[in-house]
Structure formats: structure tokens, C-alpha cells
Amino acid sequence: MHADNWAIRAKQEGFRTRAVYKLDEIANKTKVLNKKQYVLDLGSAPGGWSQYVKKKSPLSEVFAIDILNMEALDGVHFFQQSIEEIDRIEAINILKEKFGLVISDIAPNLTGINAIDVENIYELNSLTLETANKYLNKSNGSFIMKTFQNNMLKNLRKKMELSFKIVQTFKPAASKKQSGEIYLYGAYK
Ligand SMILES: C[S@@+](CC[C@H](N)C(=O)[O-])C[C@H]1O[C@@H](n2cnc3c(N)ncnc32)[C@H](O)[C@@H]1O
């Protein structure tokens, strides 16, 4: 499907972003939304993924953070904070090791200078992975994180493999081919 058609479909189905169809494909393949659980949405604005989680799994409780503001959504606790500050958010901090799913669609601002962008992506992904390890339930938690195809990807995947028993890479149909964007999935079991 052409990129614009995903956007049209999102509008028709009442979703805030076309990005929901990337999560939809990964969630269907990995079955991460089949249960009631706490879900942590990192880099959540404008809210497509949080909306999608609540639609697919209405009994799940979603905690979402972004440096940008996000319009309120029923059943979603939103905090306008950087992921670097997540431990200071009391409502989230008390749920350490209690989340069943952590999803991250965070992307850093790109400078256009490849070496700097690759480094920034790696740093942000490493912090996101650390956060997931801190907040996920170690027995059955799973993690979905956006990253990009570059020369640090192998290292990032290796880092994921140190934490998770299962690690898989996804390039959803709704993700623009030329973007280099991909998603890593990790599960403890
Ligand atoms: C591609 S958008 C997410 C779209 C979202 N999945 C949706 O469907 O609505 C990426 C988001 O990451 C956020 N972001 C970037 N750096 C961040 C950080 N350090 N902490 C929290 N959010 C961040 C951006 O503000 C942006 O809203």
C-alpha cells in the first residue's frame, strides 16, 4: 500500500497516526496484546500507538511519555517528560518490573551528519533498552523498539540479545521503505 493510503486508512479508522499499522503488524505477529497488562509507551505523541493499544486491549492500562504534549486519551496516563527523566515520574516508578509490554517509537532529531546521527540513535536506543529492562516484568515482559539500519545496528541487536531470550527484527509494510527505519522485538521467554 502507498504511504498516503496508510494515512487515509488511519483517518477513516479514527487513529491519530499511520504509525499504528506498524505496531499492528508487529503486535499481530508476536501476540503481545493478547492479555490485560500495564503497557509503557515511550515517545507516544501524538498518541496513535497508545490509542491502538487501548483499542486492541481495552483492559490494559497505558502509561505514555513524550517530550511533546499529547491530547488526552481515555485510559492512558500521559506525562510530558523525556525518557531520561522517567524514574522521577512517581506513577511509573512504582510499577518497576510490572509492565507486560514496553513500546518505543522514539526517534532522535536528525542532524543530517551521518556519524552524529548514528551515534545519537545508538545512545537513545541504549537508554530505551535500559528503561525497558528496568520496567518490564522479567518473567513474561516484551519490548518493541524503533531503530534504524546503520553500522551500529548489529551492536544494538547484540545488546538486546544479552537481555532477551528472543530477539527479532521487523520491517512492517506500513514503514516507508526508504526511511531505513526498522523495529526490534525482544521477549524474556
Ligand atoms: C514517531 S513519533 C511517535 C509516534 C507515535 N508512536 C504515534 O503513533 O502517535 C516519535 C516521538 O518520540 C518523541 N521523543 C523523541 N525523543 C524523546 C525523548 N528523549 N523522550 C521522550 N520522547 C521523545 C518525539 O517527541 C516524538 O513525538
JSON list of C-alpha atoms and ligand atoms in Angstrom, two decimals:
[
{"chain": "A", "resi": 1, "resn": "MET", "atom": "CA", "xyz": [0.00, 0.00, 0.00]},
{"chain": "A", "resi": 2, "resn": "HIS", "atom": "CA", "xyz": [1.25, 3.51, -0.78]},
{"chain": "A", "resi": 3, "resn": "ALA", "atom": "CA", "xyz": [2.27, 5.62, 2.25]},
{"chain": "A", "resi": 4, "resn": "ASP", "atom": "CA", "xyz": [-0.63, 8.04, 1.70]},
{"chain": "A", "resi": 5, "resn": "ASN", "atom": "CA", "xyz": [-3.12, 5.18, 1.77]},
{"chain": "A", "resi": 6, "resn": "TRP", "atom": "CA", "xyz": [-1.98, 4.18, 5.26]},
{"chain": "A", "resi": 7, "resn": "ALA", "atom": "CA", "xyz": [-2.66, 7.77, 6.32]},
{"chain": "A", "resi": 8, "resn": "ILE", "atom": "CA", "xyz": [-6.12, 7.70, 4.72]},
{"chain": "A", "resi": 9, "resn": "ARG", "atom": "CA", "xyz": [-6.89, 4.39, 6.43]},
{"chain": "A", "resi": 10, "resn": "ALA", "atom": "CA", "xyz": [-5.75, 5.82, 9.80]},
{"chain": "A", "resi": 11, "resn": "LYS", "atom": "CA", "xyz": [-8.08, 8.78, 9.35]},
{"chain": "A", "resi": 12, "resn": "GLN", "atom": "CA", "xyz": [-11.00, 6.52, 8.40]},
{"chain": "A", "resi": 13, "resn": "GLU", "atom": "CA", "xyz": [-10.41, 4.26, 11.39]},
{"chain": "A", "resi": 14, "resn": "GLY", "atom": "CA", "xyz": [-10.05, 7.18, 13.79]},
{"chain": "A", "resi": 15, "resn": "PHE", "atom": "CA", "xyz": [-6.34, 6.77, 14.59]},
{"chain": "A", "resi": 16, "resn": "ARG", "atom": "CA", "xyz": [-4.10, 9.75, 15.14]},
{"chain": "A", "resi": 17, "resn": "THR", "atom": "CA", "xyz": [-1.20, 8.36, 13.08]},
{"chain": "A", "resi": 18, "resn": "ARG", "atom": "CA", "xyz": [-0.45, 5.90, 10.28]},
{"chain": "A", "resi": 19, "resn": "ALA", "atom": "CA", "xyz": [2.25, 4.52, 12.62]},
{"chain": "A", "resi": 20, "resn": "VAL", "atom": "CA", "xyz": [-0.46, 2.36, 14.22]},
{"chain": "A", "resi": 21, "resn": "TYR", "atom": "CA", "xyz": [-0.25, -0.06, 11.28]},
{"chain": "A", "resi": 22, "resn": "LYS", "atom": "CA", "xyz": [3.44, -0.69, 12.01]},
{"chain": "A", "resi": 23, "resn": "LEU", "atom": "CA", "xyz": [2.56, -1.65, 15.58]},
{"chain": "A", "resi": 24, "resn": "ASP", "atom": "CA", "xyz": [-0.47, -3.58, 14.33]},
{"chain": "A", "resi": 25, "resn": "GLU", "atom": "CA", "xyz": [1.70, -5.82, 12.13]},
{"chain": "A", "resi": 26, "resn": "ILE", "atom": "CA", "xyz": [4.28, -6.50, 14.86]},
{"chain": "A", "resi": 27, "resn": "ALA", "atom": "CA", "xyz": [1.65, -7.00, 17.59]},
{"chain": "A", "resi": 28, "resn": "ASN", "atom": "CA", "xyz": [-0.28, -9.48, 15.43]},
{"chain": "A", "resi": 29, "resn": "LYS", "atom": "CA", "xyz": [2.85, -11.50, 14.69]},
{"chain": "A", "resi": 30, "resn": "THR", "atom": "CA", "xyz": [4.16, -11.51, 18.26]},
{"chain": "A", "resi": 31, "resn": "LYS", "atom": "CA", "xyz": [0.76, -11.63, 20.04]},
{"chain": "A", "resi": 32, "resn": "VAL", "atom": "CA", "xyz": [1.92, -9.12, 22.63]},
{"chain": "A", "resi": 33, "resn": "LEU", "atom": "CA", "xyz": [-1.52, -7.58, 23.11]},
{"chain": "A", "resi": 34, "resn": "ASN", "atom": "CA", "xyz": [-3.45, -10.71, 23.96]},
{"chain": "A", "resi": 35, "resn": "LYS", "atom": "CA", "xyz": [-3.63, -10.05, 27.67]},
{"chain": "A", "resi": 36, "resn": "LYS", "atom": "CA", "xyz": [-4.54, -7.46, 30.29]},
{"chain": "A", "resi": 37, "resn": "GLN", "atom": "CA", "xyz": [-1.33, -5.75, 31.33]},
{"chain": "A", "resi": 38, "resn": "TYR", "atom": "CA", "xyz": [0.47, -2.50, 32.08]},
{"chain": "A", "resi": 39, "resn": "VAL", "atom": "CA", "xyz": [1.86, -1.01, 28.85]},
{"chain": "A", "resi": 40, "resn": "LEU", "atom": "CA", "xyz": [4.54, 1.69, 28.70]},
{"chain": "A", "resi": 41, "resn": "ASP", "atom": "CA", "xyz": [4.54, 3.81, 25.51]},
{"chain": "A", "resi": 42, "resn": "LEU", "atom": "CA", "xyz": [7.81, 5.75, 25.12]},
{"chain": "A", "resi": 43, "resn": "GLY", "atom": "CA", "xyz": [7.78, 8.68, 22.67]},
{"chain": "A", "resi": 44, "resn": "SER", "atom": "CA", "xyz": [3.99, 8.43, 22.48]},
{"chain": "A", "resi": 45, "resn": "ALA", "atom": "CA", "xyz": [2.86, 11.73, 20.88]},
{"chain": "A", "resi": 46, "resn": "PRO", "atom": "CA", "xyz": [0.57, 12.36, 19.15]},
{"chain": "A", "resi": 47, "resn": "GLY", "atom": "CA", "xyz": [-0.88, 9.14, 20.60]},
{"chain": "A", "resi": 48, "resn": "GLY", "atom": "CA", "xyz": [-1.53, 6.66, 17.78]},
{"chain": "A", "resi": 49, "resn": "TRP", "atom": "CA", "xyz": [0.17, 3.72, 19.47]},
{"chain": "A", "resi": 50, "resn": "SER", "atom": "CA", "xyz": [-1.50, 4.39, 22.85]},
{"chain": "A", "resi": 51, "resn": "GLN", "atom": "CA", "xyz": [-4.87, 4.60, 21.09]},
{"chain": "A", "resi": 52, "resn": "TYR", "atom": "CA", "xyz": [-4.18, 1.34, 19.28]},
{"chain": "A", "resi": 53, "resn": "VAL", "atom": "CA", "xyz": [-3.22, -0.49, 22.50]},
{"chain": "A", "resi": 54, "resn": "LYS", "atom": "CA", "xyz": [-6.40, 0.66, 24.26]},
{"chain": "A", "resi": 55, "resn": "LYS", "atom": "CA", "xyz": [-8.50, -0.40, 21.25]},
{"chain": "A", "resi": 56, "resn": "LYS", "atom": "CA", "xyz": [-6.95, -3.88, 21.00]},
{"chain": "A", "resi": 57, "resn": "SER", "atom": "CA", "xyz": [-6.64, -4.47, 24.70]},
{"chain": "A", "resi": 58, "resn": "PRO", "atom": "CA", "xyz": [-9.20, -2.26, 26.50]},
{"chain": "A", "resi": 59, "resn": "LEU", "atom": "CA", "xyz": [-8.46, -3.69, 29.94]},
{"chain": "A", "resi": 60, "resn": "SER", "atom": "CA", "xyz": [-4.77, -2.85, 29.72]},
{"chain": "A", "resi": 61, "resn": "GLU", "atom": "CA", "xyz": [-3.54, 0.29, 31.46]},
{"chain": "A", "resi": 62, "resn": "VAL", "atom": "CA", "xyz": [-1.30, 2.51, 29.37]},
{"chain": "A", "resi": 63, "resn": "PHE", "atom": "CA", "xyz": [1.39, 4.89, 30.67]},
{"chain": "A", "resi": 64, "resn": "ALA", "atom": "CA", "xyz": [2.78, 7.18, 27.99]},
{"chain": "A", "resi": 65, "resn": "ILE", "atom": "CA", "xyz": [5.57, 9.74, 27.92]},
{"chain": "A", "resi": 66, "resn": "ASP", "atom": "CA", "xyz": [6.82, 12.22, 25.37]},
{"chain": "A", "resi": 67, "resn": "ILE", "atom": "CA", "xyz": [8.76, 15.49, 25.40]},
{"chain": "A", "resi": 68, "resn": "LEU", "atom": "CA", "xyz": [5.89, 16.92, 23.34]},
{"chain": "A", "resi": 69, "resn": "ASN", "atom": "CA", "xyz": [2.40, 17.36, 24.70]},
{"chain": "A", "resi": 70, "resn": "MET", "atom": "CA", "xyz": [-0.28, 14.84, 23.81]},
{"chain": "A", "resi": 71, "resn": "GLU", "atom": "CA", "xyz": [-4.05, 15.28, 23.73]},
{"chain": "A", "resi": 72, "resn": "ALA", "atom": "CA", "xyz": [-5.75, 13.20, 26.44]},
{"chain": "A", "resi": 73, "resn": "LEU", "atom": "CA", "xyz": [-6.90, 9.65, 25.70]},
{"chain": "A", "resi": 74, "resn": "ASP", "atom": "CA", "xyz": [-9.27, 7.56, 27.85]},
{"chain": "A", "resi": 75, "resn": "GLY", "atom": "CA", "xyz": [-7.36, 5.05, 29.96]},
{"chain": "A", "resi": 76, "resn": "VAL", "atom": "CA", "xyz": [-3.96, 6.50, 29.09]},
{"chain": "A", "resi": 77, "resn": "HIS", "atom": "CA", "xyz": [-1.84, 8.23, 31.74]},
{"chain": "A", "resi": 78, "resn": "PHE", "atom": "CA", "xyz": [0.31, 10.74, 29.89]},
{"chain": "A", "resi": 79, "resn": "PHE", "atom": "CA", "xyz": [3.41, 12.50, 31.22]},
{"chain": "A", "resi": 80, "resn": "GLN", "atom": "CA", "xyz": [5.19, 15.22, 29.29]},
{"chain": "A", "resi": 81, "resn": "GLN", "atom": "CA", "xyz": [8.76, 14.20, 30.09]},
{"chain": "A", "resi": 82, "resn": "SER", "atom": "CA", "xyz": [11.89, 12.96, 28.39]},
{"chain": "A", "resi": 83, "resn": "ILE", "atom": "CA", "xyz": [12.70, 9.28, 28.73]},
{"chain": "A", "resi": 84, "resn": "GLU", "atom": "CA", "xyz": [15.81, 10.44, 30.61]},
{"chain": "A", "resi": 85, "resn": "GLU", "atom": "CA", "xyz": [13.51, 11.62, 33.43]},
{"chain": "A", "resi": 86, "resn": "ILE", "atom": "CA", "xyz": [11.26, 8.58, 33.57]},
{"chain": "A", "resi": 87, "resn": "ASP", "atom": "CA", "xyz": [12.42, 7.40, 37.01]},
{"chain": "A", "resi": 88, "resn": "ARG", "atom": "CA", "xyz": [11.19, 10.69, 38.50]},
{"chain": "A", "resi": 89, "resn": "ILE", "atom": "CA", "xyz": [7.61, 10.03, 37.43]},
{"chain": "A", "resi": 90, "resn": "GLU", "atom": "CA", "xyz": [6.20, 8.54, 40.63]},
{"chain": "A", "resi": 91, "resn": "ALA", "atom": "CA", "xyz": [3.20, 6.84, 39.00]},
{"chain": "A", "resi": 92, "resn": "ILE", "atom": "CA", "xyz": [5.53, 4.96, 36.64]},
{"chain": "A", "resi": 93, "resn": "ASN", "atom": "CA", "xyz": [8.40, 4.43, 39.05]},
{"chain": "A", "resi": 94, "resn": "ILE", "atom": "CA", "xyz": [6.23, 2.43, 41.43]},
{"chain": "A", "resi": 95, "resn": "LEU", "atom": "CA", "xyz": [5.49, -0.01, 38.59]},
{"chain": "A", "resi": 96, "resn": "LYS", "atom": "CA", "xyz": [9.11, -1.13, 38.09]},
{"chain": "A", "resi": 97, "resn": "GLU", "atom": "CA", "xyz": [9.20, -4.73, 36.81]},
{"chain": "A", "resi": 98, "resn": "LYS", "atom": "CA", "xyz": [5.40, -4.72, 36.49]},
{"chain": "A", "resi": 99, "resn": "PHE", "atom": "CA", "xyz": [4.95, -3.80, 32.83]},
{"chain": "A", "resi": 100, "resn": "GLY", "atom": "CA", "xyz": [3.98, -6.58, 30.41]},
{"chain": "A", "resi": 101, "resn": "LEU", "atom": "CA", "xyz": [4.89, -4.54, 27.35]},
{"chain": "A", "resi": 102, "resn": "VAL", "atom": "CA", "xyz": [7.17, -1.58, 26.62]},
{"chain": "A", "resi": 103, "resn": "ILE", "atom": "CA", "xyz": [6.83, 0.02, 23.18]},
{"chain": "A", "resi": 104, "resn": "SER", "atom": "CA", "xyz": [9.09, 2.75, 21.85]},
{"chain": "A", "resi": 105, "resn": "ASP", "atom": "CA", "xyz": [8.63, 4.71, 18.63]},
{"chain": "A", "resi": 106, "resn": "ILE", "atom": "CA", "xyz": [11.19, 7.32, 19.74]},
{"chain": "A", "resi": 107, "resn": "ALA", "atom": "CA", "xyz": [13.39, 8.83, 17.07]},
{"chain": "A", "resi": 108, "resn": "PRO", "atom": "CA", "xyz": [16.03, 11.48, 17.80]},
{"chain": "A", "resi": 109, "resn": "ASN", "atom": "CA", "xyz": [16.14, 14.72, 15.82]},
{"chain": "A", "resi": 110, "resn": "LEU", "atom": "CA", "xyz": [18.44, 14.07, 12.89]},
{"chain": "A", "resi": 111, "resn": "THR", "atom": "CA", "xyz": [21.32, 16.45, 12.13]},
{"chain": "A", "resi": 112, "resn": "GLY", "atom": "CA", "xyz": [21.98, 15.13, 8.63]},
{"chain": "A", "resi": 113, "resn": "ILE", "atom": "CA", "xyz": [25.57, 14.34, 9.62]},
{"chain": "A", "resi": 114, "resn": "ASN", "atom": "CA", "xyz": [25.61, 10.56, 9.43]},
{"chain": "A", "resi": 115, "resn": "ALA", "atom": "CA", "xyz": [28.23, 9.79, 12.12]},
{"chain": "A", "resi": 116, "resn": "ILE", "atom": "CA", "xyz": [26.45, 12.03, 14.66]},
{"chain": "A", "resi": 117, "resn": "ASP", "atom": "CA", "xyz": [23.00, 10.67, 13.80]},
{"chain": "A", "resi": 118, "resn": "VAL", "atom": "CA", "xyz": [24.17, 7.04, 14.09]},
{"chain": "A", "resi": 119, "resn": "GLU", "atom": "CA", "xyz": [25.71, 7.79, 17.50]},
{"chain": "A", "resi": 120, "resn": "ASN", "atom": "CA", "xyz": [22.58, 9.64, 18.73]},
{"chain": "A", "resi": 121, "resn": "ILE", "atom": "CA", "xyz": [20.32, 6.80, 17.60]},
{"chain": "A", "resi": 122, "resn": "TYR", "atom": "CA", "xyz": [22.51, 4.24, 19.36]},
{"chain": "A", "resi": 123, "resn": "GLU", "atom": "CA", "xyz": [22.59, 6.30, 22.60]},
{"chain": "A", "resi": 124, "resn": "LEU", "atom": "CA", "xyz": [18.83, 6.81, 22.65]},
{"chain": "A", "resi": 125, "resn": "ASN", "atom": "CA", "xyz": [18.14, 3.15, 21.80]},
{"chain": "A", "resi": 126, "resn": "SER", "atom": "CA", "xyz": [20.53, 2.02, 24.56]},
{"chain": "A", "resi": 127, "resn": "LEU", "atom": "CA", "xyz": [18.74, 4.23, 27.08]},
{"chain": "A", "resi": 128, "resn": "THR", "atom": "CA", "xyz": [15.39, 2.89, 25.85]},
{"chain": "A", "resi": 129, "resn": "LEU", "atom": "CA", "xyz": [16.59, -0.69, 26.24]},
{"chain": "A", "resi": 130, "resn": "GLU", "atom": "CA", "xyz": [17.85, 0.07, 29.76]},
{"chain": "A", "resi": 131, "resn": "THR", "atom": "CA", "xyz": [14.46, 1.58, 30.59]},
{"chain": "A", "resi": 132, "resn": "ALA", "atom": "CA", "xyz": [12.63, -1.47, 29.25]},
{"chain": "A", "resi": 133, "resn": "ASN", "atom": "CA", "xyz": [14.80, -3.78, 31.34]},
{"chain": "A", "resi": 134, "resn": "LYS", "atom": "CA", "xyz": [14.02, -1.74, 34.44]},
{"chain": "A", "resi": 135, "resn": "TYR", "atom": "CA", "xyz": [10.26, -1.57, 33.94]},
{"chain": "A", "resi": 136, "resn": "LEU", "atom": "CA", "xyz": [9.38, -4.89, 32.33]},
{"chain": "A", "resi": 137, "resn": "ASN", "atom": "CA", "xyz": [8.17, -7.92, 34.22]},
{"chain": "A", "resi": 138, "resn": "LYS", "atom": "CA", "xyz": [11.16, -10.27, 33.92]},
{"chain": "A", "resi": 139, "resn": "SER", "atom": "CA", "xyz": [9.08, -13.41, 33.59]},
{"chain": "A", "resi": 140, "resn": "ASN", "atom": "CA", "xyz": [6.81, -12.52, 30.68]},
{"chain": "A", "resi": 141, "resn": "GLY", "atom": "CA", "xyz": [7.57, -8.97, 29.51]},
{"chain": "A", "resi": 142, "resn": "SER", "atom": "CA", "xyz": [8.16, -7.98, 25.91]},
{"chain": "A", "resi": 143, "resn": "PHE", "atom": "CA", "xyz": [9.60, -4.98, 24.15]},
{"chain": "A", "resi": 144, "resn": "ILE", "atom": "CA", "xyz": [9.21, -3.30, 20.77]},
{"chain": "A", "resi": 145, "resn": "MET", "atom": "CA", "xyz": [11.62, -0.53, 19.79]},
{"chain": "A", "resi": 146, "resn": "LYS", "atom": "CA", "xyz": [12.13, 1.55, 16.69]},
{"chain": "A", "resi": 147, "resn": "THR", "atom": "CA", "xyz": [15.65, 1.87, 15.37]},
{"chain": "A", "resi": 148, "resn": "PHE", "atom": "CA", "xyz": [17.38, 2.41, 12.03]},
{"chain": "A", "resi": 149, "resn": "GLN", "atom": "CA", "xyz": [19.52, 0.36, 9.67]},
{"chain": "A", "resi": 150, "resn": "ASN", "atom": "CA", "xyz": [23.08, 1.59, 10.18]},
{"chain": "A", "resi": 151, "resn": "ASN", "atom": "CA", "xyz": [26.52, 0.30, 11.14]},
{"chain": "A", "resi": 152, "resn": "MET", "atom": "CA", "xyz": [25.64, 0.20, 14.88]},
{"chain": "A", "resi": 153, "resn": "LEU", "atom": "CA", "xyz": [22.57, -1.99, 14.41]},
{"chain": "A", "resi": 154, "resn": "LYS", "atom": "CA", "xyz": [24.46, -5.25, 14.94]},
{"chain": "A", "resi": 155, "resn": "ASN", "atom": "CA", "xyz": [25.81, -3.95, 18.26]},
{"chain": "A", "resi": 156, "resn": "LEU", "atom": "CA", "xyz": [22.35, -2.88, 19.33]},
{"chain": "A", "resi": 157, "resn": "ARG", "atom": "CA", "xyz": [20.89, -6.28, 18.46]},
{"chain": "A", "resi": 158, "resn": "LYS", "atom": "CA", "xyz": [23.68, -7.97, 20.43]},
{"chain": "A", "resi": 159, "resn": "LYS", "atom": "CA", "xyz": [22.88, -5.77, 23.42]},
{"chain": "A", "resi": 160, "resn": "MET", "atom": "CA", "xyz": [19.22, -6.82, 23.12]},
{"chain": "A", "resi": 161, "resn": "GLU", "atom": "CA", "xyz": [20.28, -10.46, 22.99]},
{"chain": "A", "resi": 162, "resn": "LEU", "atom": "CA", "xyz": [22.02, -10.05, 26.38]},
{"chain": "A", "resi": 163, "resn": "SER", "atom": "CA", "xyz": [18.65, -9.16, 27.93]},
{"chain": "A", "resi": 164, "resn": "PHE", "atom": "CA", "xyz": [16.09, -11.12, 25.94]},
{"chain": "A", "resi": 165, "resn": "LYS", "atom": "CA", "xyz": [15.83, -14.77, 25.05]},
{"chain": "A", "resi": 166, "resn": "ILE", "atom": "CA", "xyz": [14.01, -13.99, 21.80]},
{"chain": "A", "resi": 167, "resn": "VAL", "atom": "CA", "xyz": [15.09, -11.09, 19.56]},
{"chain": "A", "resi": 168, "resn": "GLN", "atom": "CA", "xyz": [13.53, -10.43, 16.15]},
{"chain": "A", "resi": 169, "resn": "THR", "atom": "CA", "xyz": [13.71, -7.68, 13.54]},
{"chain": "A", "resi": 170, "resn": "PHE", "atom": "CA", "xyz": [10.62, -6.34, 11.76]},
{"chain": "A", "resi": 171, "resn": "LYS", "atom": "CA", "xyz": [10.20, -4.05, 8.76]},
{"chain": "A", "resi": 172, "resn": "PRO", "atom": "CA", "xyz": [6.43, -3.53, 8.74]},
{"chain": "A", "resi": 173, "resn": "ALA", "atom": "CA", "xyz": [4.68, -2.90, 5.41]},
{"chain": "A", "resi": 174, "resn": "ALA", "atom": "CA", "xyz": [3.48, 0.49, 6.69]},
{"chain": "A", "resi": 175, "resn": "SER", "atom": "CA", "xyz": [7.07, 1.63, 7.32]},
{"chain": "A", "resi": 176, "resn": "LYS", "atom": "CA", "xyz": [8.41, 3.66, 4.39]},
{"chain": "A", "resi": 177, "resn": "LYS", "atom": "CA", "xyz": [10.99, 1.60, 2.52]},
{"chain": "A", "resi": 178, "resn": "GLN", "atom": "CA", "xyz": [13.44, 4.45, 2.01]},
{"chain": "A", "resi": 179, "resn": "SER", "atom": "CA", "xyz": [13.38, 5.50, 5.69]},
{"chain": "A", "resi": 180, "resn": "GLY", "atom": "CA", "xyz": [15.82, 2.85, 6.96]},
{"chain": "A", "resi": 181, "resn": "GLU", "atom": "CA", "xyz": [13.51, 2.51, 9.94]},
{"chain": "A", "resi": 182, "resn": "ILE", "atom": "CA", "xyz": [13.10, -0.95, 11.45]},
{"chain": "A", "resi": 183, "resn": "TYR", "atom": "CA", "xyz": [11.74, -2.39, 14.71]},
{"chain": "A", "resi": 184, "resn": "LEU", "atom": "CA", "xyz": [13.41, -4.72, 17.16]},
{"chain": "A", "resi": 185, "resn": "TYR", "atom": "CA", "xyz": [11.30, -7.04, 19.27]},
{"chain": "A", "resi": 186, "resn": "GLY", "atom": "CA", "xyz": [12.53, -8.71, 22.43]},
{"chain": "A", "resi": 187, "resn": "ALA", "atom": "CA", "xyz": [10.88, -11.18, 24.79]},
{"chain": "A", "resi": 188, "resn": "TYR", "atom": "CA", "xyz": [12.19, -12.75, 28.01]},
{"chain": "A", "resi": 189, "resn": "LYS", "atom": "CA", "xyz": [10.60, -16.09, 27.14]},
{"chain": "B", "resi": 1, "resn": "LIG", "atom": "C1", "xyz": [7.41, 8.93, 15.57]},
{"chain": "B", "resi": 1, "resn": "LIG", "atom": "S1", "xyz": [6.87, 9.82, 16.95]},
{"chain": "B", "resi": 1, "resn": "LIG", "atom": "C2", "xyz": [5.83, 8.67, 17.79]},
{"chain": "B", "resi": 1, "resn": "LIG", "atom": "C3", "xyz": [4.51, 8.43, 17.13]},
{"chain": "B", "resi": 1, "resn": "LIG", "atom": "C4", "xyz": [3.58, 7.53, 17.97]},
{"chain": "B", "resi": 1, "resn": "LIG", "atom": "N1", "xyz": [4.03, 6.17, 18.00]},
{"chain": "B", "resi": 1, "resn": "LIG", "atom": "C5", "xyz": [2.17, 7.58, 17.43]},
{"chain": "B", "resi": 1, "resn": "LIG", "atom": "O1", "xyz": [1.73, 6.59, 16.81]},
{"chain": "B", "resi": 1, "resn": "LIG", "atom": "O2", "xyz": [1.48, 8.58, 17.66]},
{"chain": "B", "resi": 1, "resn": "LIG", "atom": "C6", "xyz": [8.30, 9.85, 17.96]},
{"chain": "B", "resi": 1, "resn": "LIG", "atom": "C7", "xyz": [8.15, 10.65, 19.24]},
{"chain": "B", "resi": 1, "resn": "LIG", "atom": "O3", "xyz": [9.32, 10.48, 20.05]},
{"chain": "B", "resi": 1, "resn": "LIG", "atom": "C8", "xyz": [9.42, 11.64, 20.87]},
{"chain": "B", "resi": 1, "resn": "LIG", "atom": "N2", "xyz": [10.73, 11.71, 21.52]},
{"chain": "B", "resi": 1, "resn": "LIG", "atom": "C9", "xyz": [11.94, 11.98, 20.96]},
{"chain": "B", "resi": 1, "resn": "LIG", "atom": "N3", "xyz": [12.92, 11.99, 21.89]},
{"chain": "B", "resi": 1, "resn": "LIG", "atom": "C10", "xyz": [12.31, 11.71, 23.08]},
{"chain": "B", "resi": 1, "resn": "LIG", "atom": "C11", "xyz": [12.78, 11.59, 24.42]},
{"chain": "B", "resi": 1, "resn": "LIG", "atom": "N4", "xyz": [14.07, 11.74, 24.74]},
{"chain": "B", "resi": 1, "resn": "LIG", "atom": "N5", "xyz": [11.89, 11.29, 25.39]},
{"chain": "B", "resi": 1, "resn": "LIG", "atom": "C12", "xyz": [10.56, 11.13, 25.10]},
{"chain": "B", "resi": 1, "resn": "LIG", "atom": "N6", "xyz": [10.07, 11.24, 23.85]},
{"chain": "B", "resi": 1, "resn": "LIG", "atom": "C13", "xyz": [10.92, 11.53, 22.85]},
{"chain": "B", "resi": 1, "resn": "LIG", "atom": "C14", "xyz": [9.13, 12.76, 19.88]},
{"chain": "B", "resi": 1, "resn": "LIG", "atom": "O4", "xyz": [8.75, 13.94, 20.57]},
{"chain": "B", "resi": 1, "resn": "LIG", "atom": "C15", "xyz": [8.00, 12.16, 19.03]},
{"chain": "B", "resi": 1, "resn": "LIG", "atom": "O5", "xyz": [6.73, 12.58, 19.48]}
]
